[in-house]
Short mmCIF file of C-alpha atoms in Angstrom, two decimals:
data_model
loop_
_atom_site.label_atom_id
_atom_site.label_comp_id
_atom_site.label_asym_id
_atom_site.label_seq_id
_atom_site.Cartn_x
_atom_site.Cartn_y
_atom_site.Cartn_z
CA MET A 122 -30.45 -1.63 -1.80
CA TYR A 123 -29.59 2.05 -2.24
CA THR A 124 -31.03 5.54 -1.83
CA GLN A 125 -31.25 7.96 -4.74
CA ASN A 126 -33.07 11.30 -4.75
CA GLY A 127 -34.63 10.42 -1.42
CA ARG A 128 -36.09 7.13 -2.69
CA ILE A 129 -35.05 3.67 -1.48
CA THR A 130 -34.56 1.19 -4.30
CA PHE A 131 -34.54 -2.55 -3.67
CA GLU A 132 -32.60 -4.92 -5.89
CA LYS A 133 -32.97 -8.61 -6.66
CA SER A 134 -30.24 -9.42 -4.13
CA ASP A 135 -32.40 -7.86 -1.37
CA LEU A 136 -35.24 -10.36 -1.84
CA LYS A 137 -34.24 -12.73 1.00
CA PHE A 138 -33.78 -9.76 3.35
CA LEU A 139 -37.25 -8.45 2.48
CA GLN A 140 -38.84 -11.87 2.92
CA LYS A 141 -37.21 -12.20 6.33
CA HIS A 142 -38.19 -8.80 7.73
CA GLY A 143 -41.07 -7.52 5.66
CA LEU A 144 -41.06 -4.21 3.80
CA SER A 145 -41.72 -1.81 6.69
CA LYS A 146 -39.13 -3.29 9.05
CA ALA A 147 -36.61 -3.66 6.21
CA VAL A 148 -36.88 0.05 5.45
CA VAL A 149 -36.39 0.94 9.14
CA ILE A 150 -33.31 -1.32 9.40
CA TYR A 151 -31.85 0.17 6.24
CA GLU A 152 -32.48 3.77 7.32
CA GLU A 153 -30.86 3.11 10.72
CA HIS A 154 -27.83 1.70 8.94
CA CYS A 155 -27.55 4.77 6.68
CA ALA A 156 -27.82 7.08 9.68
CA HIS A 157 -24.75 5.53 11.32
CA SER A 158 -22.60 4.18 8.48
CA ASN A 159 -21.36 5.10 5.02
CA LEU A 160 -20.60 1.46 4.20
CA PRO A 161 -22.71 -0.69 1.85
CA PHE A 162 -25.79 -2.28 3.41
CA VAL A 163 -24.95 -6.00 3.44
CA THR A 164 -26.73 -8.36 5.82
CA ASP A 165 -26.47 -11.70 4.00
CA HIS A 166 -24.63 -13.48 1.23
CA HIS A 167 -27.25 -12.59 -1.37
CA GLN A 168 -26.63 -8.90 -0.79
CA LEU A 169 -22.87 -9.51 -0.68
CA ALA A 170 -23.05 -11.25 -4.07
CA GLY A 171 -25.07 -8.31 -5.37
CA LEU A 172 -22.42 -5.89 -4.15
CA LEU A 173 -19.66 -7.95 -5.78
CA GLY A 174 -21.57 -8.22 -9.06
CA CYS A 175 -21.91 -11.99 -9.17
CA TYR A 176 -24.44 -14.74 -8.57
CA THR A 177 -24.66 -16.20 -5.09
CA ASN A 178 -23.48 -19.62 -6.27
CA VAL A 179 -20.40 -18.00 -7.85
CA LEU A 180 -19.65 -16.28 -4.54
CA PHE A 181 -19.89 -19.57 -2.62
CA GLN A 182 -17.73 -21.37 -5.19
CA THR A 183 -15.12 -18.61 -4.91
CA LEU A 184 -15.14 -18.88 -1.11
CA ARG A 185 -14.66 -22.66 -1.29
CA THR A 186 -11.65 -22.42 -3.60
CA VAL A 187 -10.25 -18.99 -2.71
CA ASP A 188 -6.76 -20.24 -1.76
CA GLU A 189 -6.36 -21.76 -5.22
CA LEU A 190 -7.28 -18.59 -7.10
CA TYR A 191 -3.80 -17.03 -7.12
CA TYR A 192 -0.71 -17.31 -9.26
CA ASP A 193 2.87 -16.29 -8.46
CA ALA A 194 4.42 -13.34 -10.25
CA ALA A 195 8.07 -12.28 -9.83
CA ILE A 196 8.83 -8.57 -10.05
CA PRO A 197 12.33 -7.04 -9.91
CA LYS A 198 13.39 -5.13 -6.80
CA ALA A 199 15.05 -1.74 -7.15
CA THR A 200 17.90 -3.09 -5.03
CA GLY A 201 18.30 -6.22 -7.17
CA GLY A 202 16.72 -9.65 -7.07
CA TYR A 203 13.03 -10.38 -7.31
CA ARG A 204 9.96 -10.19 -5.10
CA THR A 205 7.29 -12.87 -5.51
CA LEU A 206 3.68 -11.68 -5.47
CA GLN A 207 0.56 -13.79 -5.07
CA VAL A 208 -1.73 -12.29 -7.70
CA PRO A 209 -5.46 -13.12 -7.68
CA THR A 210 -7.09 -14.38 -10.83
CA HIS A 211 -10.34 -13.07 -12.26
CA PRO A 212 -13.09 -12.93 -10.90
CA LEU A 213 -11.48 -12.86 -7.44
CA ARG A 214 -9.43 -9.80 -8.36
CA TYR A 215 -12.60 -8.06 -9.51
CA MET A 216 -14.32 -8.90 -6.22
CA GLN A 217 -11.35 -7.59 -4.24
CA THR A 218 -11.36 -4.37 -6.26
CA VAL A 219 -15.04 -3.84 -5.41
CA ILE A 220 -14.29 -4.47 -1.72
CA LEU A 221 -11.43 -1.98 -1.90
CA HIS A 222 -13.45 0.86 -3.42
CA SER A 223 -16.85 0.24 -1.82
CA ILE A 224 -15.65 -0.58 1.70
CA LEU A 225 -11.96 -0.13 2.48
CA ASP A 226 -11.56 3.29 0.85
CA LYS A 227 -14.39 4.56 3.07
CA LEU A 228 -12.73 3.61 6.35
CA PRO A 229 -10.52 6.11 8.20
CA VAL A 230 -6.74 5.67 8.06
CA SER A 231 -4.37 6.72 10.82
CA PRO A 232 -2.67 10.08 10.17
CA TYR A 233 0.61 8.34 10.98
CA ALA A 234 0.18 5.96 8.00
CA THR A 235 1.74 7.64 4.97
CA ALA A 236 1.24 5.03 2.24
CA TYR A 237 -1.61 3.25 0.47
CA HIS A 238 -4.38 5.83 0.72
CA LYS A 239 -5.75 8.65 -1.42
CA GLY A 240 -3.51 11.69 -1.43
CA ALA A 241 -0.59 9.88 0.23
CA ARG A 242 2.84 11.04 -0.93
CA ILE A 243 6.27 9.74 -0.05
CA THR A 244 7.25 13.23 1.09
CA ASP A 245 4.58 13.02 3.82
CA ASN A 246 6.63 10.26 5.39
CA ALA A 247 9.78 12.38 5.42
CA LYS A 248 8.51 15.83 6.45
CA PRO A 249 8.08 15.12 10.19
CA HIS A 250 11.69 13.96 10.43
CA GLN A 251 13.51 17.01 9.03
CA HIS A 252 16.32 18.68 11.01
CA LYS A 253 16.34 16.12 13.85
CA LYS A 254 19.43 15.13 15.84
CA TYR A 255 18.43 11.47 16.02
CA LEU A 256 16.66 9.15 13.60
CA LEU A 257 15.48 5.57 14.14
CA LYS A 258 14.50 3.39 11.17
CA MET A 259 12.84 -0.01 11.62
CA ASP A 260 11.55 -2.56 9.12
CA LEU A 261 8.91 -5.23 9.67
CA GLN A 262 9.81 -8.78 8.67
CA ASP A 263 7.40 -10.44 6.17
CA PHE A 264 4.86 -7.67 6.68
CA PHE A 265 1.84 -8.81 4.66
CA SER A 266 2.20 -12.50 5.48
CA SER A 267 2.37 -11.61 9.18
CA ILE A 268 -1.14 -10.14 9.06
CA THR A 269 -3.57 -12.93 9.87
CA PHE A 270 -7.16 -13.78 9.01
CA GLU A 271 -8.14 -13.09 12.63
CA GLN A 272 -6.53 -9.64 12.60
CA VAL A 273 -8.33 -8.68 9.39
CA LEU A 274 -11.67 -9.95 10.71
CA SER A 275 -11.41 -8.30 14.12
CA GLY A 276 -9.77 -5.11 12.86
CA VAL A 277 -11.72 -4.43 9.67
CA PHE A 278 -14.72 -6.66 8.92
CA HIS A 279 -15.88 -7.04 12.53
CA LYS A 280 -19.50 -7.32 13.71
CA GLY A 281 -19.67 -3.62 14.40
CA ARG A 282 -19.68 -3.16 10.62
CA PHE A 283 -21.08 -6.40 9.20
CA PRO A 284 -22.92 -9.49 10.45
CA THR A 285 -20.39 -12.11 11.51
CA HIS A 286 -21.03 -14.49 8.60
CA VAL A 287 -20.65 -11.63 6.09
CA GLY A 288 -17.49 -10.37 7.80
CA VAL A 289 -15.96 -13.85 7.71
CA SER A 290 -16.68 -14.12 3.99
CA LEU A 291 -15.24 -10.68 3.24
CA THR A 292 -12.12 -11.62 5.17
CA ALA A 293 -11.81 -14.94 3.33
CA LEU A 294 -12.03 -13.16 -0.02
CA CYS A 295 -9.05 -11.00 0.96
CA CYS A 296 -6.80 -13.69 2.49
CA LYS A 297 -4.83 -16.62 1.15
CA ASN A 298 -3.98 -19.52 3.46
CA GLY A 299 -4.96 -17.42 6.45
CA VAL A 300 -2.79 -14.34 5.79
CA LEU A 301 -2.75 -11.30 3.52
CA PRO A 302 -1.32 -12.09 0.07
CA GLN A 303 1.19 -9.59 -1.25
CA GLY A 304 -0.30 -8.90 -4.66
CA ALA A 305 -4.02 -8.60 -3.88
CA PRO A 306 -5.44 -5.09 -4.46
CA THR A 307 -7.00 -5.14 -1.00
CA SER A 308 -3.86 -6.02 0.97
CA PRO A 309 -2.27 -2.54 1.20
CA ALA A 310 -5.45 -0.88 2.50
CA LEU A 311 -6.13 -3.77 4.88
CA SER A 312 -2.59 -3.52 6.26
CA ASN A 313 -3.15 0.15 7.12
CA LEU A 314 -6.43 -0.65 8.86
CA VAL A 315 -4.99 -3.57 10.84
CA MET A 316 -2.04 -1.38 11.89
CA SER A 317 -4.29 1.53 12.88
CA HIS A 318 -4.25 0.66 16.60
CA PHE A 319 -0.47 0.32 16.65
CA ASP A 320 -0.10 3.61 14.76
CA GLY A 321 -2.33 5.39 17.26
CA VAL A 322 -0.62 4.01 20.36
CA MET A 323 2.90 4.50 19.00
CA GLY A 324 2.16 7.91 17.55
CA GLU A 325 0.59 9.25 20.74
CA TRP A 326 3.42 7.83 22.88
CA CYS A 327 6.00 9.48 20.62
CA CYS A 328 4.12 12.77 20.78
CA ARG A 329 4.25 12.72 24.58
CA GLN A 330 7.99 12.04 24.39
CA GLY A 331 8.60 14.88 21.96
CA PHE A 332 9.35 12.45 19.11
CA SER A 333 7.94 12.26 15.58
CA TYR A 334 6.54 8.97 14.25
CA THR A 335 5.42 7.77 10.80
CA ARG A 336 4.88 4.41 9.11
CA TYR A 337 5.20 3.82 5.37
CA CYS A 338 3.95 0.26 4.79
CA ASP A 339 6.51 -1.86 6.67
CA ASP A 340 8.97 1.02 7.22
CA ILE A 341 8.70 2.61 10.67
CA THR A 342 10.48 5.88 11.42
CA VAL A 343 10.93 7.79 14.67
CA SER A 344 12.94 10.98 15.09
CA GLY A 345 13.75 13.44 17.84
CA ASN A 346 16.37 15.59 19.45
CA ARG A 347 17.39 13.07 22.10
CA PRO A 348 18.37 9.37 21.90
CA LEU A 349 15.65 7.01 20.68
CA TYR A 350 16.37 3.64 22.30
CA ALA A 351 13.19 3.91 24.38
CA ALA A 352 11.22 4.32 21.13
CA TYR A 353 12.83 1.18 19.75
CA GLN A 354 11.84 -0.78 22.87
CA LYS A 355 8.29 0.59 22.78
CA ALA A 356 7.78 -0.29 19.12
CA LYS A 357 9.36 -3.73 19.46
CA GLY A 358 7.13 -4.64 22.42
CA LEU A 359 3.92 -3.46 20.75
CA LEU A 360 4.75 -5.23 17.49
CA GLU A 361 5.67 -8.51 19.15
CA ASN A 362 2.34 -8.47 21.00
CA MET A 363 0.66 -8.22 17.59
CA GLY A 364 2.67 -11.10 16.15
CA PHE A 365 5.09 -8.99 14.11
CA GLU A 366 8.86 -9.25 14.08
CA LEU A 367 11.38 -6.49 13.43
CA ASN A 368 14.05 -7.12 10.84
CA GLU A 369 16.94 -6.31 13.15
CA LYS A 370 19.40 -6.24 10.25
CA LYS A 371 17.58 -3.17 8.91
CA THR A 372 17.17 -1.37 12.23
CA ARG A 373 19.22 1.84 12.12
CA PHE A 374 20.02 4.58 14.64
CA VAL A 375 21.35 7.56 12.66
CA THR A 376 22.58 10.87 14.08
CA ALA A 377 22.59 14.21 12.27
CA ALA A 378 26.35 13.81 11.77
CA HIS A 379 25.53 11.23 9.06
CA ARG A 380 23.20 11.23 6.10
CA GLN A 381 19.68 10.60 7.37
CA THR A 382 17.26 9.11 4.85
CA VAL A 383 13.58 8.29 5.19
CA THR A 384 12.11 6.06 2.44
CA GLY A 385 14.87 7.19 0.10
CA LEU A 386 14.70 10.92 0.87
CA THR A 387 17.33 12.86 2.79
CA VAL A 388 16.02 14.85 5.75
CA ASN A 389 19.15 16.40 7.30
CA GLN A 390 18.69 19.80 5.65
CA GLY A 391 15.14 19.72 4.36
CA ILE A 392 13.72 17.03 2.07
CA GLY A 393 15.66 15.93 -0.98
CA VAL A 394 16.46 12.94 -3.15
CA THR A 395 19.82 11.38 -2.33
CA ALA A 396 22.87 12.59 -4.26
CA ASP A 397 23.68 9.02 -5.33
CA TYR A 398 20.23 8.59 -6.90
CA LYS A 399 20.55 11.84 -8.87
CA ARG A 400 24.13 11.13 -9.94
CA ASN A 401 23.23 7.66 -11.25
CA LEU A 402 20.20 9.10 -13.03
CA ARG A 403 22.26 11.83 -14.73
CA GLN A 404 24.78 9.22 -15.84
CA ALA A 405 22.07 6.92 -17.26
CA VAL A 406 20.45 9.75 -19.20
CA TYR A 407 23.84 10.96 -20.50
CA TYR A 408 24.77 7.57 -21.96
CA THR A 409 21.25 6.98 -23.25
CA VAL A 410 21.22 10.30 -25.12
CA LYS A 411 24.79 9.89 -26.41
CA PHE A 412 24.73 6.26 -27.52
CA GLY A 413 21.05 5.39 -27.69
CA ALA A 414 18.76 3.53 -25.32
CA ALA A 415 19.28 0.13 -26.96
CA ASP A 416 23.07 0.33 -26.72
CA HIS A 417 22.94 1.50 -23.13
CA ILE A 418 20.60 -1.36 -22.15
CA ARG A 419 22.97 -3.88 -23.74
CA GLN A 420 26.14 -2.37 -22.27
CA ARG A 421 24.69 -2.26 -18.76
CA ASN A 422 23.02 -5.65 -19.21
CA LEU A 423 19.69 -4.28 -17.96
CA THR A 424 17.88 -7.60 -18.31
CA ARG A 425 14.60 -6.33 -16.91
CA PHE A 426 14.38 -4.07 -19.97
CA MET A 427 15.04 -6.91 -22.42
CA VAL A 428 12.71 -9.49 -23.90
CA ASN A 429 14.41 -12.47 -25.56
CA GLY A 430 17.58 -10.40 -25.78
CA VAL A 431 15.85 -7.46 -27.48
CA PRO A 432 16.12 -4.10 -25.66
CA GLN A 433 12.75 -2.56 -24.80
CA THR A 434 13.79 1.00 -25.52
CA GLU A 435 10.46 2.77 -25.11
CA ARG A 436 9.88 1.11 -21.75
CA TYR A 437 13.36 2.10 -20.60
CA LEU A 438 12.91 5.70 -21.70
CA ALA A 439 9.60 5.81 -19.84
CA HIS A 440 11.40 4.42 -16.78
CA LEU A 441 14.03 7.18 -16.92
CA GLU A 442 11.37 9.82 -17.39
CA GLY A 443 9.53 8.47 -14.36
CA GLN A 444 12.70 8.71 -12.28
CA ILE A 445 13.26 12.33 -13.33
CA ARG A 446 9.66 13.26 -12.56
CA TYR A 447 9.99 11.58 -9.18
CA VAL A 448 12.96 13.84 -8.34
CA LEU A 449 11.02 16.89 -9.55
CA SER A 450 8.04 15.94 -7.38
CA VAL A 451 10.36 16.20 -4.39
CA GLU A 452 12.57 19.01 -5.68
CA PRO A 453 10.38 21.05 -8.07
CA ASP A 454 13.02 23.80 -8.44
CA ASN A 455 15.81 21.45 -9.50
CA ARG A 456 16.88 23.04 -12.81
CA ALA A 457 19.36 20.29 -13.58
CA MET A 458 16.51 17.76 -13.57
CA VAL A 459 14.34 20.01 -15.75
CA LYS A 460 17.15 20.12 -18.31
CA LEU A 461 17.66 16.37 -17.99
CA LEU A 462 14.01 15.81 -18.82
CA ALA A 463 14.30 18.06 -21.86
CA ASP A 464 17.42 16.23 -23.05
CA LEU A 465 15.73 12.86 -22.66
CA SER A 466 12.58 14.03 -24.47
CA ALA A 467 14.70 15.19 -27.41
CA SER A 468 16.43 11.84 -27.79
CA PRO A 469 15.07 9.36 -30.39
CA PRO A 470 13.38 6.26 -28.97
CA TYR A 471 15.87 3.96 -30.69
CA MET A 472 19.51 4.46 -31.66
CA GLY A 473 22.08 1.82 -32.63
#
């Protein structure tokens, strides 16, 4: 069911709803929904199947077997090693993508959440923490798998937005074995929505204390001009009440006397990319231009850019270009990086 040019159009998936309420009452219910919500009008599984672009029996079959509709995929970490993702198969991935764009993207995100929403930039996570005497960095342990079915249902697909049976089904389509799978297209947006209450409480508390607070996925940052142990205690207590656990090995208190970084960006004297990152990037481009991408990949044993021992030169060059453009997105006036990009662009895709 949808409205276009002032006219309400009913679809095949609305038939059960119309039979239940009759045309006049159905129109009234639909118009009341539109007056108070920008979310899709879904009151039963027939309409949910219509929204997801499948037959009702396909929807029910997917719900019955949803935990089996994933495969593991290992992706390399920037710091070394691999991260295992639970990736949904088709058509579950398609259904999740529809849920993401038709529902989740329409829900408000906390201003303290600086990742996983339209317009979000990594610099937004660093800006509030510039020129501060004290910086506190915290990391959540097993972030996605700590977010439960019940939290998603009560925090996102609750009865204030959807009938209970529809909300339960939407939640089931986005969870695997009762938690958020890291690899589903819906998981990042759902994590922001589930964390919205924490962000609000923590952010407002920090504001009253004269501190700055942001959260970038599972990275929590607080800064201020006086010691931050009280902020650590506040965050730890709130998170434990939600069932989350801090990774104490990654908790850091950093003063302005040391290099302060927030999601990879330095914030001591304005926002910038770390000197180590830029130095390593300049070195990689230098050797790539001088000896060729293939030789550099072999010499450095960059296995993630090799397939059956064959260097993937174009992919590596694209990777280096992406790194340079990342620096320029943070430091647009960095002439050294502009020249580096020109040097890389002038190098042939394969040498040696």
